[in-house]
Coordinates of C-alpha atoms in Angstrom, one line a residue:
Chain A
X232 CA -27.8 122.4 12.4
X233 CA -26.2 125.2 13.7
X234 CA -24.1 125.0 17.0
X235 CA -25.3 126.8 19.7
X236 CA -22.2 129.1 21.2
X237 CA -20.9 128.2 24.6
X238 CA -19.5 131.0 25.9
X239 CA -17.3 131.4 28.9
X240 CA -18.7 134.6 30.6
X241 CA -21.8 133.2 32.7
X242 CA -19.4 130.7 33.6
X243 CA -16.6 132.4 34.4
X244 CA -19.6 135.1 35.8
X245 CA -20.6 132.5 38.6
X246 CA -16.9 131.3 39.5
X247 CA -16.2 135.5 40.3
X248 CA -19.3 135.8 42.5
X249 CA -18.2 132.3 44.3
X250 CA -14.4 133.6 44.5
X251 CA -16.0 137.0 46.0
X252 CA -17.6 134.7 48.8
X253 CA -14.4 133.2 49.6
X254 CA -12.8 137.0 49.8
X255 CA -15.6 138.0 52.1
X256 CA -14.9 135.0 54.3
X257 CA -11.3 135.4 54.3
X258 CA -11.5 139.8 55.1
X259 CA -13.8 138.5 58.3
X260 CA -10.4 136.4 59.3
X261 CA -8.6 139.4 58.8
X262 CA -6.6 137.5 55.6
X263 CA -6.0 138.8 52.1
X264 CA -5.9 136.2 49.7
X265 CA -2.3 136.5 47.7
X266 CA -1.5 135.6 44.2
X267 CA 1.7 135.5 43.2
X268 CA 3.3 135.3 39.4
X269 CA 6.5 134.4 38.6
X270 CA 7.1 135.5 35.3
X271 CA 10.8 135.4 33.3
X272 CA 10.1 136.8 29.8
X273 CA 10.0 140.0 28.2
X274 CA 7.1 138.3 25.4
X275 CA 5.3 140.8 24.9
X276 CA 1.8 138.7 24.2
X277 CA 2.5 136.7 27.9
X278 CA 2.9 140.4 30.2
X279 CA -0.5 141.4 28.4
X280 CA -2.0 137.7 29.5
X281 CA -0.6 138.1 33.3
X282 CA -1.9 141.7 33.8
X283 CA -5.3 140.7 32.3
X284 CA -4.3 137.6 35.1
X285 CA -3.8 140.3 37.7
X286 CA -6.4 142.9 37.2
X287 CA -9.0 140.1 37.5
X288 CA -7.6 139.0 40.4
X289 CA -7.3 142.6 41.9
X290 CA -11.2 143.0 40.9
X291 CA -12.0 140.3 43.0
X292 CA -10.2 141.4 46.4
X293 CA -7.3 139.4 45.5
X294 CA -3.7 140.9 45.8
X295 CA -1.8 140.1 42.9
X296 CA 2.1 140.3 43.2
X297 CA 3.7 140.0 39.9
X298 CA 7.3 138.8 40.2
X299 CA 9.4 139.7 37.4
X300 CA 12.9 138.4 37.1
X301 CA 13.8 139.6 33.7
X302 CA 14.0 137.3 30.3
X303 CA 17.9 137.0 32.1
X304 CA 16.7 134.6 34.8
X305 CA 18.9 131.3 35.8
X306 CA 17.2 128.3 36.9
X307 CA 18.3 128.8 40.0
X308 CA 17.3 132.0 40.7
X309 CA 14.0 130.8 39.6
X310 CA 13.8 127.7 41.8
X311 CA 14.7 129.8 44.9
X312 CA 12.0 132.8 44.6
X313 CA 9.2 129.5 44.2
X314 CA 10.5 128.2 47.1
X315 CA 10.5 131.9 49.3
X316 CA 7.6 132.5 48.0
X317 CA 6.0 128.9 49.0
X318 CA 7.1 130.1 53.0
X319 CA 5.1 133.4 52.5
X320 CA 2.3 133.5 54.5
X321 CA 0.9 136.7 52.5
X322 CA 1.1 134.4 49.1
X323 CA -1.3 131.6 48.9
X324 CA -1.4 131.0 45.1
X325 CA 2.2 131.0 42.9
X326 CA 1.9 130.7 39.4
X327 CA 5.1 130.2 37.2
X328 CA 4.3 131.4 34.2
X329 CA 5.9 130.2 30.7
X330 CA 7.4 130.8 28.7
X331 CA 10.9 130.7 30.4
X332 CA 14.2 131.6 29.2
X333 CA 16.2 129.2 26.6
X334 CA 17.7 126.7 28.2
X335 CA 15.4 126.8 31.5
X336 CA 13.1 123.7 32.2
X337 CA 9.7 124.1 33.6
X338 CA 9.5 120.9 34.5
X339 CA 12.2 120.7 37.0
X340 CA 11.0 124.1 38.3
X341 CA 7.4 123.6 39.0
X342 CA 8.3 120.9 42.3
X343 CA 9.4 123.8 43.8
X344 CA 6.0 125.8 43.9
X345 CA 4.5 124.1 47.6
X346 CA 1.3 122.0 46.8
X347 CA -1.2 123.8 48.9
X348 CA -0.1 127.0 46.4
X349 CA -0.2 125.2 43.5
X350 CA -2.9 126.8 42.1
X351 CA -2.4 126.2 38.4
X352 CA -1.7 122.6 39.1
X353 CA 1.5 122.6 37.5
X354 CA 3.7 120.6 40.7
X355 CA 4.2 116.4 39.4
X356 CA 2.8 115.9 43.4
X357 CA -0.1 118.1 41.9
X358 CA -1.1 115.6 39.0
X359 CA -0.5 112.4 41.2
X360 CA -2.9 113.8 43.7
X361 CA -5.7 114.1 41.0
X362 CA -5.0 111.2 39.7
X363 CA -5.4 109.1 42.2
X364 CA -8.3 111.3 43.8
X365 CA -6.7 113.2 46.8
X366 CA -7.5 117.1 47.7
X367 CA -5.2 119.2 44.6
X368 CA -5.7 121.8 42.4
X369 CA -5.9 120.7 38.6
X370 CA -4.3 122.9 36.2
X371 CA -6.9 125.8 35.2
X372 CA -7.1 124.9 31.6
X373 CA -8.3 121.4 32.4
X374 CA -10.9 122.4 34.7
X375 CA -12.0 124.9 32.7
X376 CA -13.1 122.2 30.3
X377 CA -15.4 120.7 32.6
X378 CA -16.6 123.9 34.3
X379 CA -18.0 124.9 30.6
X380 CA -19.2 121.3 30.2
X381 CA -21.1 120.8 33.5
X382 CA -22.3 125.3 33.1
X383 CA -24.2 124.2 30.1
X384 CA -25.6 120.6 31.7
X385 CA -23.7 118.1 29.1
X386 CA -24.0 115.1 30.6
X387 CA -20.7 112.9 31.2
X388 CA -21.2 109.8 33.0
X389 CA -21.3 107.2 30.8
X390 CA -20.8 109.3 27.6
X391 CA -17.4 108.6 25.3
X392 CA -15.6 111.9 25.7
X393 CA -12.5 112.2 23.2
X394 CA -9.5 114.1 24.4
X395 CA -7.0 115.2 21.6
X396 CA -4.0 116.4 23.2
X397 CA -1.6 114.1 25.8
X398 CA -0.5 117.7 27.4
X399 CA 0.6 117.6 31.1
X400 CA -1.5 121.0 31.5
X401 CA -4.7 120.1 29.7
X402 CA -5.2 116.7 27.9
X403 CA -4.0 114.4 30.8
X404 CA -5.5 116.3 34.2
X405 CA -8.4 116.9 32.2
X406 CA -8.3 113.0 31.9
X407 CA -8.2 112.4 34.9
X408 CA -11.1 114.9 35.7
X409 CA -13.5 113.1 32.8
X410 CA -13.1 110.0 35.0
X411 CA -13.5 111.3 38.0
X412 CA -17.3 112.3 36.2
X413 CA -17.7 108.5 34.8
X414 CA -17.2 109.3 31.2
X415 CA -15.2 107.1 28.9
X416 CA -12.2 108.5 27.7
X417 CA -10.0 108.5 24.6
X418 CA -6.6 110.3 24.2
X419 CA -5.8 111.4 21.1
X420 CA -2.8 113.1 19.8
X421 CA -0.2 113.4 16.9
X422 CA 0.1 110.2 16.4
X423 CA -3.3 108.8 16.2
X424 CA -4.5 108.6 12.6
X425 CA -6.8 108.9 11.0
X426 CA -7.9 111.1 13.9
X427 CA -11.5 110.8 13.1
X428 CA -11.3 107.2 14.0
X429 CA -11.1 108.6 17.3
X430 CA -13.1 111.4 17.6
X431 CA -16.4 110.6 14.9
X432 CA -18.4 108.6 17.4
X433 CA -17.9 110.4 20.9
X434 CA -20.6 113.0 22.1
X435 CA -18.0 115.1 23.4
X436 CA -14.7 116.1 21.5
X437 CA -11.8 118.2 23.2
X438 CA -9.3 119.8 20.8
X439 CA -5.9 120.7 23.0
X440 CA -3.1 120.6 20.3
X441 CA -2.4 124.3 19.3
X442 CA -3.0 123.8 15.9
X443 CA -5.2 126.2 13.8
X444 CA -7.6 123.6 11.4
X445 CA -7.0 120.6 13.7
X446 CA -10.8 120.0 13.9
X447 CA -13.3 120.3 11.6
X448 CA -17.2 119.0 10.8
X449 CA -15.5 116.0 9.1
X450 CA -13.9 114.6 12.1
X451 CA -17.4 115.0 14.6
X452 CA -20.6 113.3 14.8
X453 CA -23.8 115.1 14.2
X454 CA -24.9 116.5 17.5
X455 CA -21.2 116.4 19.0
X456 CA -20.7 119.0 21.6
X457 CA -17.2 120.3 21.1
X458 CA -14.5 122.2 23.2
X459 CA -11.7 124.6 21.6
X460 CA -8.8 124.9 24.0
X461 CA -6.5 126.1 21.8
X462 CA -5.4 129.4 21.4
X463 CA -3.3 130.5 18.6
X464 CA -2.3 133.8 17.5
X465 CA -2.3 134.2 13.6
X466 CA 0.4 135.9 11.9
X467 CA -1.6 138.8 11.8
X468 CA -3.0 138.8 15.1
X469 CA -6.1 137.2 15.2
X470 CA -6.8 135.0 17.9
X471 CA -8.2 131.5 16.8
X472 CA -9.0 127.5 18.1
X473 CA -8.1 124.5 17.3
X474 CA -11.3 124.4 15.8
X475 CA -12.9 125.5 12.1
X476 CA -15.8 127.1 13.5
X477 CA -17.6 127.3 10.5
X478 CA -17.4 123.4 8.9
X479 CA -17.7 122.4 12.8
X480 CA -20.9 124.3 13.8
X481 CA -23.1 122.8 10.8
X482 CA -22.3 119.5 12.4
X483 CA -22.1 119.6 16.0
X484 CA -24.9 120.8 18.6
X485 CA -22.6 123.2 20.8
X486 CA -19.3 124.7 20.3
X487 CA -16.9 127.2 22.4
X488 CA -15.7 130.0 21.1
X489 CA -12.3 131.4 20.8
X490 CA -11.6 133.8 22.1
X491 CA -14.3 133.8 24.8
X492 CA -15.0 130.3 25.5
X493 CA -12.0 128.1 27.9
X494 CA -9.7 131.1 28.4
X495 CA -11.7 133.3 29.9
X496 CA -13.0 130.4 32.3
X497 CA -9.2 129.5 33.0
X498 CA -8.5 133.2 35.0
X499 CA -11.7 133.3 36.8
X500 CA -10.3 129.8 38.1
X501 CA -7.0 130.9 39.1
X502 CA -8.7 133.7 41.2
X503 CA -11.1 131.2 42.4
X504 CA -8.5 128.6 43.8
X505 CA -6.5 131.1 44.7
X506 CA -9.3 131.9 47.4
X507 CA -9.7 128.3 48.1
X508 CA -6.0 127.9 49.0
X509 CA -6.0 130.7 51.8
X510 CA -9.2 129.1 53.2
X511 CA -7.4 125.5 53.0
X512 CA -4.5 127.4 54.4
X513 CA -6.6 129.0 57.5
X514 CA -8.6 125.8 58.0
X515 CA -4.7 124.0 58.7
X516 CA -3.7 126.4 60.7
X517 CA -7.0 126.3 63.1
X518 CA -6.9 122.1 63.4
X519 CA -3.0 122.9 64.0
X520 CA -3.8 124.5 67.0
X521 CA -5.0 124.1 70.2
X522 CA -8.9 125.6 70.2
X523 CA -9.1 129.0 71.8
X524 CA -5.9 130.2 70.6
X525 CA -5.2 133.2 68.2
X526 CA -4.1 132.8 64.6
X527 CA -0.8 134.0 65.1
X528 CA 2.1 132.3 63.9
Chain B
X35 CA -8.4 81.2 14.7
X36 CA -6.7 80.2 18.2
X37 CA -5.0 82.5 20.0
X38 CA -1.2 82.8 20.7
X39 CA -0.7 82.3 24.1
X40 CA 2.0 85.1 25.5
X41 CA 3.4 83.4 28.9
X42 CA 5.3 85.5 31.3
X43 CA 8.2 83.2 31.7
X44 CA 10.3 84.3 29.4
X45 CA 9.9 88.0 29.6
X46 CA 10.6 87.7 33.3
X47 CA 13.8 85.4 32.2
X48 CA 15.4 88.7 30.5
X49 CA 14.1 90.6 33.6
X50 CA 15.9 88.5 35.8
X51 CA 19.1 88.7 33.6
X52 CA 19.0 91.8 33.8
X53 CA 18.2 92.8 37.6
X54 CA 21.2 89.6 38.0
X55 CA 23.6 91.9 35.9
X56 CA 23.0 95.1 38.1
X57 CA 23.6 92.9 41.2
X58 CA 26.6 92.0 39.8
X59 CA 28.0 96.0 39.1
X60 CA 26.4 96.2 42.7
X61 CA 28.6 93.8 44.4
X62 CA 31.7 94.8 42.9
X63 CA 30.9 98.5 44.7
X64 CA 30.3 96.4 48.1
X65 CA 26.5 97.3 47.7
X66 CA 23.7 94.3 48.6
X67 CA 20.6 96.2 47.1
X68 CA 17.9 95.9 49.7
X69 CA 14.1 95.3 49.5
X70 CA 11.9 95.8 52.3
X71 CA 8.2 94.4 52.6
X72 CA 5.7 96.2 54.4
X73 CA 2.5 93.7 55.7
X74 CA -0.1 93.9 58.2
X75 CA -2.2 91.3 57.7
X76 CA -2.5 87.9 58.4
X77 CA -4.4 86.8 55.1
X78 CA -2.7 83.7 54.1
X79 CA -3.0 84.4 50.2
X80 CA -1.4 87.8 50.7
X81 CA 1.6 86.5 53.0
X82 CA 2.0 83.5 50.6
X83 CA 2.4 86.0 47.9
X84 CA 5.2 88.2 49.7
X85 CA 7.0 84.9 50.8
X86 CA 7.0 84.6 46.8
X87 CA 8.4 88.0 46.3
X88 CA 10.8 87.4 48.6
X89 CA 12.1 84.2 46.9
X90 CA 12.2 86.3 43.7
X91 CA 14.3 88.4 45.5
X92 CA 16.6 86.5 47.3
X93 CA 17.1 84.7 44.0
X94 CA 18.5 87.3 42.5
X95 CA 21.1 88.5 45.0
X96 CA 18.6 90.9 46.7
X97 CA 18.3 90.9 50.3
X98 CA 14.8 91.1 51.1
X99 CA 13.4 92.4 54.2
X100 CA 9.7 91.8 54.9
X101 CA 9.0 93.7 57.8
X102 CA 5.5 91.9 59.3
X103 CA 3.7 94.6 61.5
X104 CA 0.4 92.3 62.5
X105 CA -3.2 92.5 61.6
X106 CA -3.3 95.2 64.5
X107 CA -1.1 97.6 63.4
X108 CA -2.2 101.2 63.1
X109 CA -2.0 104.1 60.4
X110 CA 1.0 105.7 63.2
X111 CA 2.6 102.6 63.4
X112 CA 2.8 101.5 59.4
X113 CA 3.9 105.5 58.5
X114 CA 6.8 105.8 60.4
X115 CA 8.0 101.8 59.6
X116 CA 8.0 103.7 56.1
X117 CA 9.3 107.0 57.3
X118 CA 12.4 104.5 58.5
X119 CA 13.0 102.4 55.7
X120 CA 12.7 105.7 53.0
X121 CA 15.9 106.5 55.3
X122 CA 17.6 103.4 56.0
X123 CA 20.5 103.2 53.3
X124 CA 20.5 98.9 53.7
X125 CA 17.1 99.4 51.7
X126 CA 17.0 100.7 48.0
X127 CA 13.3 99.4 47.7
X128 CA 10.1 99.9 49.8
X129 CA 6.7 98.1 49.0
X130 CA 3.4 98.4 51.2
X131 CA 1.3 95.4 50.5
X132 CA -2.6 95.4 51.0
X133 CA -4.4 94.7 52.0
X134 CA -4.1 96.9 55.5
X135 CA -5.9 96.6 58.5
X136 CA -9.9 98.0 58.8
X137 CA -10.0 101.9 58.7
X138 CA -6.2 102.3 57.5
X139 CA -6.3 103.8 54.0
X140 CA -2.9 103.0 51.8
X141 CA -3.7 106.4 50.1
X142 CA -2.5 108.3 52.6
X143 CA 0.5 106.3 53.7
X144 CA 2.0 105.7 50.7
X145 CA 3.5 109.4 50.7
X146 CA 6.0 108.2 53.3
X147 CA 7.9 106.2 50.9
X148 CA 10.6 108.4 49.6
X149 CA 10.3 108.5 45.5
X150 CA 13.9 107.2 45.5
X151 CA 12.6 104.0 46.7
X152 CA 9.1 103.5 45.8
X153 CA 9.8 100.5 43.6
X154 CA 6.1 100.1 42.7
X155 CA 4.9 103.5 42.4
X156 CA 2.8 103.6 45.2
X157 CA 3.3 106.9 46.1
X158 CA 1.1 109.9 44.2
X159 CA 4.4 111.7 43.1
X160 CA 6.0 108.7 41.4
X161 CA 2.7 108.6 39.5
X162 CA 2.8 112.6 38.3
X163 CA 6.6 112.2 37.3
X164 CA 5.7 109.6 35.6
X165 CA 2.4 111.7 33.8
X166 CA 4.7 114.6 33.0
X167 CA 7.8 112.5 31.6
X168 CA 10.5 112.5 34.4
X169 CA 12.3 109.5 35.7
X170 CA 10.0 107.8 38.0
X171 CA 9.1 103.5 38.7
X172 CA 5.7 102.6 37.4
X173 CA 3.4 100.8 39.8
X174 CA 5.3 96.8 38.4
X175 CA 1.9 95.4 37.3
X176 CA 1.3 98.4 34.7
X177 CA 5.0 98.5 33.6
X178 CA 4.4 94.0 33.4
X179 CA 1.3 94.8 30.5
X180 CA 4.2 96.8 28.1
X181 CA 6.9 94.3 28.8
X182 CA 4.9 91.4 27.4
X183 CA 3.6 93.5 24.6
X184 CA 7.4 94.4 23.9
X185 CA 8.8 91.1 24.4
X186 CA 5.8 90.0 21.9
X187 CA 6.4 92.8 19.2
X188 CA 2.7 93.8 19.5
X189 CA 3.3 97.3 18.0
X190 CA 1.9 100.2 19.9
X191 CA 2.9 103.3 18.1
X192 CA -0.2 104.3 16.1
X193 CA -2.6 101.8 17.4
X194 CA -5.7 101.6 19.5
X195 CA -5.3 100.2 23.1
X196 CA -8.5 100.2 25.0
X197 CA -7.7 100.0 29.2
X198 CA -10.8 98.7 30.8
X199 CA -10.4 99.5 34.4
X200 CA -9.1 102.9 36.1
X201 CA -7.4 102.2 38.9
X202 CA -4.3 104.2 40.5
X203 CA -2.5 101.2 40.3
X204 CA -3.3 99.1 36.8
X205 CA -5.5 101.3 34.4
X206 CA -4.0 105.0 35.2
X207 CA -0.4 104.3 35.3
X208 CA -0.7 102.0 31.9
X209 CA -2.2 104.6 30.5
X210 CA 0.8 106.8 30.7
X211 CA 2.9 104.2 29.6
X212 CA 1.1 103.4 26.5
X213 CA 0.3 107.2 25.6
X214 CA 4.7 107.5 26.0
X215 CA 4.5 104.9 23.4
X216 CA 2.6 106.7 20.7
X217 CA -0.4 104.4 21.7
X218 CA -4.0 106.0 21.4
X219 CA -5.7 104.8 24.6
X220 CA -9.7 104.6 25.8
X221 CA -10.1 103.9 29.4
X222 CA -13.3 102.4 30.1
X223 CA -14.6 101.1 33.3
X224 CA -17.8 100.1 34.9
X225 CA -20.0 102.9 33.3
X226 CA -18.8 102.6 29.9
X227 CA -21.8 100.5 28.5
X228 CA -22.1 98.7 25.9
X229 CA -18.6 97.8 27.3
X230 CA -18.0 96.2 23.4
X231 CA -18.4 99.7 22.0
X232 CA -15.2 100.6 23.6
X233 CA -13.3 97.6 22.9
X234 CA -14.3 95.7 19.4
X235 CA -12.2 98.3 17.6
X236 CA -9.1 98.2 19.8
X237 CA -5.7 95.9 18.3
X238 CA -4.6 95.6 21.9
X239 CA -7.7 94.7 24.9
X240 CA -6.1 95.3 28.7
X241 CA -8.7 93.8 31.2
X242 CA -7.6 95.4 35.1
X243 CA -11.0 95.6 36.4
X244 CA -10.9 92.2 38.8
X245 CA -13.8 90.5 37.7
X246 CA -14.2 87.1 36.5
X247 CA -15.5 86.5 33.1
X248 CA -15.7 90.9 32.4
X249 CA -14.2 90.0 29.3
X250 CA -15.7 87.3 26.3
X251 CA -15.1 86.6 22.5
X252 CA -17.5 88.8 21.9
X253 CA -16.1 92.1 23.1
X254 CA -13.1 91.9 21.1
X255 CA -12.1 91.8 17.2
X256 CA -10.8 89.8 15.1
X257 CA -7.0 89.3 15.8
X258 CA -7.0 91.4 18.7
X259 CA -4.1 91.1 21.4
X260 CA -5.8 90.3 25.1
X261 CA -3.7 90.5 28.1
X262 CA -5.6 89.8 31.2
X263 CA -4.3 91.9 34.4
X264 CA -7.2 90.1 36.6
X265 CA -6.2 87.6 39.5
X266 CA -9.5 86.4 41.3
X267 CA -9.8 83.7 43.6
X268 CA -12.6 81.4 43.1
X269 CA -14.3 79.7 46.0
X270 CA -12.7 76.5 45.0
X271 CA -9.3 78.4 45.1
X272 CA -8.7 78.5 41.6
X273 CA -6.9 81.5 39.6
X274 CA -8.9 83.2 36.7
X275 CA -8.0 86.2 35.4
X276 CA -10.9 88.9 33.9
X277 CA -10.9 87.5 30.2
X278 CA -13.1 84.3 29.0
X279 CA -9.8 82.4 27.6
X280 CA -12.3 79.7 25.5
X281 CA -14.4 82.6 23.8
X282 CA -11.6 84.6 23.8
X283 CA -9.1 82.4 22.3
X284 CA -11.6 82.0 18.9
X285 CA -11.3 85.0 18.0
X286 CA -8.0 87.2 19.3
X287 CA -4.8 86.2 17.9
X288 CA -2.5 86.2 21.3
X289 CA -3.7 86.3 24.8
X290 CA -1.9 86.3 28.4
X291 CA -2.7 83.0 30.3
X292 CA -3.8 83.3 34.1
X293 CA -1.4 82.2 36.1
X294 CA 1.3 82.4 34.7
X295 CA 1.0 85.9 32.5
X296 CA 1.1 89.5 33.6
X297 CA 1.5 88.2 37.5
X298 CA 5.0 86.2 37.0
X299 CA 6.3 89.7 35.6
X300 CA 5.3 91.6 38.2
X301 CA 7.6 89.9 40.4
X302 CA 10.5 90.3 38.3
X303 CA 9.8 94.4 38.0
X304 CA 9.6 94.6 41.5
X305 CA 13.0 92.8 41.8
X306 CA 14.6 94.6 38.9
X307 CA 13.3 98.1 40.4
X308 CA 15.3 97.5 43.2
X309 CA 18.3 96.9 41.8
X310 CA 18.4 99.7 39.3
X311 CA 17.3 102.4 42.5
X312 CA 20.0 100.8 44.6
X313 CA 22.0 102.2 41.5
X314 CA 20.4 105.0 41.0
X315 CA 21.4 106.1 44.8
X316 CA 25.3 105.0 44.2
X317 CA 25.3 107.2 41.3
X318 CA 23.6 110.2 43.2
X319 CA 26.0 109.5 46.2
X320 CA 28.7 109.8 43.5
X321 CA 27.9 112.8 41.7
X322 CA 27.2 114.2 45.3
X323 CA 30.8 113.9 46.3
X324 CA 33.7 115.6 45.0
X325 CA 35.2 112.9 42.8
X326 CA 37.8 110.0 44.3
X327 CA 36.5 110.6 47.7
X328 CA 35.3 107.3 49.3
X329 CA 31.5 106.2 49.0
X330 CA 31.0 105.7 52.9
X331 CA 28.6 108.5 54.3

């Protein structure tokens, strides 16, 4: 057998096109959808990912500020542009992008980023509101997963979906997303050996570690569809999975690619709920107010 | 083979110890650590069961409040009770019980108990701290499950636990718990069929769906640990939990009775929770203040 590619374009494709409706929508209103990206590095691999973040965004009639406070950046200083730009009416998506400077926690960071912005669904409140099935964005990454997945018609209810990686931006919202769609769900990680126990008899394997070779055609069923989220750059330069494509594809019946598959799903998402927080934004203001009255605030 | 039988007495003895030892550092501050109860109901089973709480409580040197709003009492009405107590600084501890009066969701109230205080991690950001790692009280029936298995020895690290049932407040929570402890975790539910395909190679069974005889002899393996999270009422008023303890029993090597299992813990967590936030907020009113200045606010 050889795996059939699934690639993230058409998917990513008809997330533009929908994200393009929600712009059209939102020009009528008189509102430009805002993105903005926190970003406190001088890495040069993570500037090229959030200008790729911000031309796509521009491409689709979103404004993308980038906010750049320097590899120098204190927590503090971090915590309080979040929280200005969380009372910016012209910004209705913040991402914080990693990585940070040493000695800074994301974690204690991310509460600050207001969870009708939380696009990347990076905010603790974010997570608990997935989990327990109230309106939130899930983190990109995760949804990506099961944008891909439900693009190509894999069915999940009812089917044994194995998850390795316990991440909080992909293996545990992406958890909680596989539920929300009936399937049965194993987490994998480090720890669970041998890791084929876990993963030989599911019809759908996720591989979320970021670790080249994780995965191969010994550790899937025949037929298997499987997802690569990993992306790892190669000493010399070459982008690669968390997948052996080549062992993997005799076995299994579809496989993403890297690069190509998950990632390029991810930034058509963060433009897409990007749009979807300015509507949710307009929609509040509109039951916030008396009818008949402008949108002024 | 017949199986151990892992009772909940003595695990909720050392949790009793325990919340009695923090009441003691309490008092010697001239703090009482306060519970308050939330009901609107007039179910006798449910206001039998918070009279029990409250007997835990006030056993323990913790001065519980139950604060009875009627079978009538609207969403309004229950929000700002809890809007009230997450301020009141006589109450450390703030539980809503269910079940709540037609057309009143719990989802959405629970947000108006202040994280500080949400003893049994009602409220969607207790859950997400707890999913990302940061300090946070699990929902007290969840944490009871890893108590007894702790208090047992069951090891966790490295082995299989399958969860069947996904609720907010038993199978998600768990989960998190088990995955902090190096568990690999399925969660199945009511669509995961053959339900045996997801649980005859597990070491540890958790049944948390709620339905009487969900779980036999012949859905687990040889040696397996079963607790039993299920507390149904039969017609004839008898307690059965969700496993089949005769079928059961031949062939696991330790299960939790019902009564007298996961329930008597749960009691004890919600007691103990109390006392450690009512210590928690004396050591953020400490650190708070510049030091030797007084504790009253």
């Amino acid at each position: 057998m050889t795996a059939r590619r699934l690639t993230g374009a058409p998917v990513a494709q008809r997330l533009r096109a929908e994200a393009e409706d929600n712009v059209t929508t939102l020009r009528e209103r008189g509102v430009v959808p805002g993105l903005a990206v926190v970003v406190a590095t001088d890495n040069e691999a993570t500037l090229w990912y959030v200008r790729s973040i911000a031309r796509a965004a521009d491409k689709a009639g979103v404004h993308c500020r980038v906010v750049d406070l320097g590899a120098g950046a204190g927590a503090d200083q971090i915590a309080s542009t979040l929280t200005l730009l969380s009372a910016d009416e012209d910004i209705h998506g913040i991402i914080l992008q990693t990585p940070l400077p040493p000695g800074v926690a994301v974690d204690e960071l991310v509460a600050h980023i207001s969870a009708a912005k939380d696009v990347d669904g990076a905010n603790p409140l974010s997570l608990g509101r997935l989990t327990v099935g109230q309106r939130a964005f899930a983190p990109a990454t995760a949804r990506a997963v099961v944008e891909i997945l439900e693009h190509y018609e894999v069915p999940l209810a009812g089917r044994h979906v194995s998850v390795v990686g316990r991440s909080a931006v992909v293996g545990k919202p992406l958890l909680q997303l596989l539920l929300q769609r009936d399937a049965t769900v194993t987490v994998c990680h480090s720890r669970s050996r041998p890791l084929e126990r876990y993963t030989s008899e599911a019809e759908v394997v996720v591989a979320a570690v970021g670790r080249p070779g994780l995965l191969t055609g010994d550790h899937v069923q025949e037929g298997a569809v499987v997802i690569d989220v990993g992306t790892n750059v190669l000493d010399n330069g070459d982008l690669v999975g968390d997948v052996e494509p080549a062992s993997t594809a005799e076995v299994a019946s579809a496989l993403t690619p890297v690069p190509g598959g998950v990632g390029t799903v991810t930034t058509a998402l963060l433009v897409l709920h990007t749009t979807q927080a300015a509507l949710q934004a307009g929609e509040e203001l509109a039951s916030a107010q008396p009818s008949g009255s402008g949108a002024s605030a």
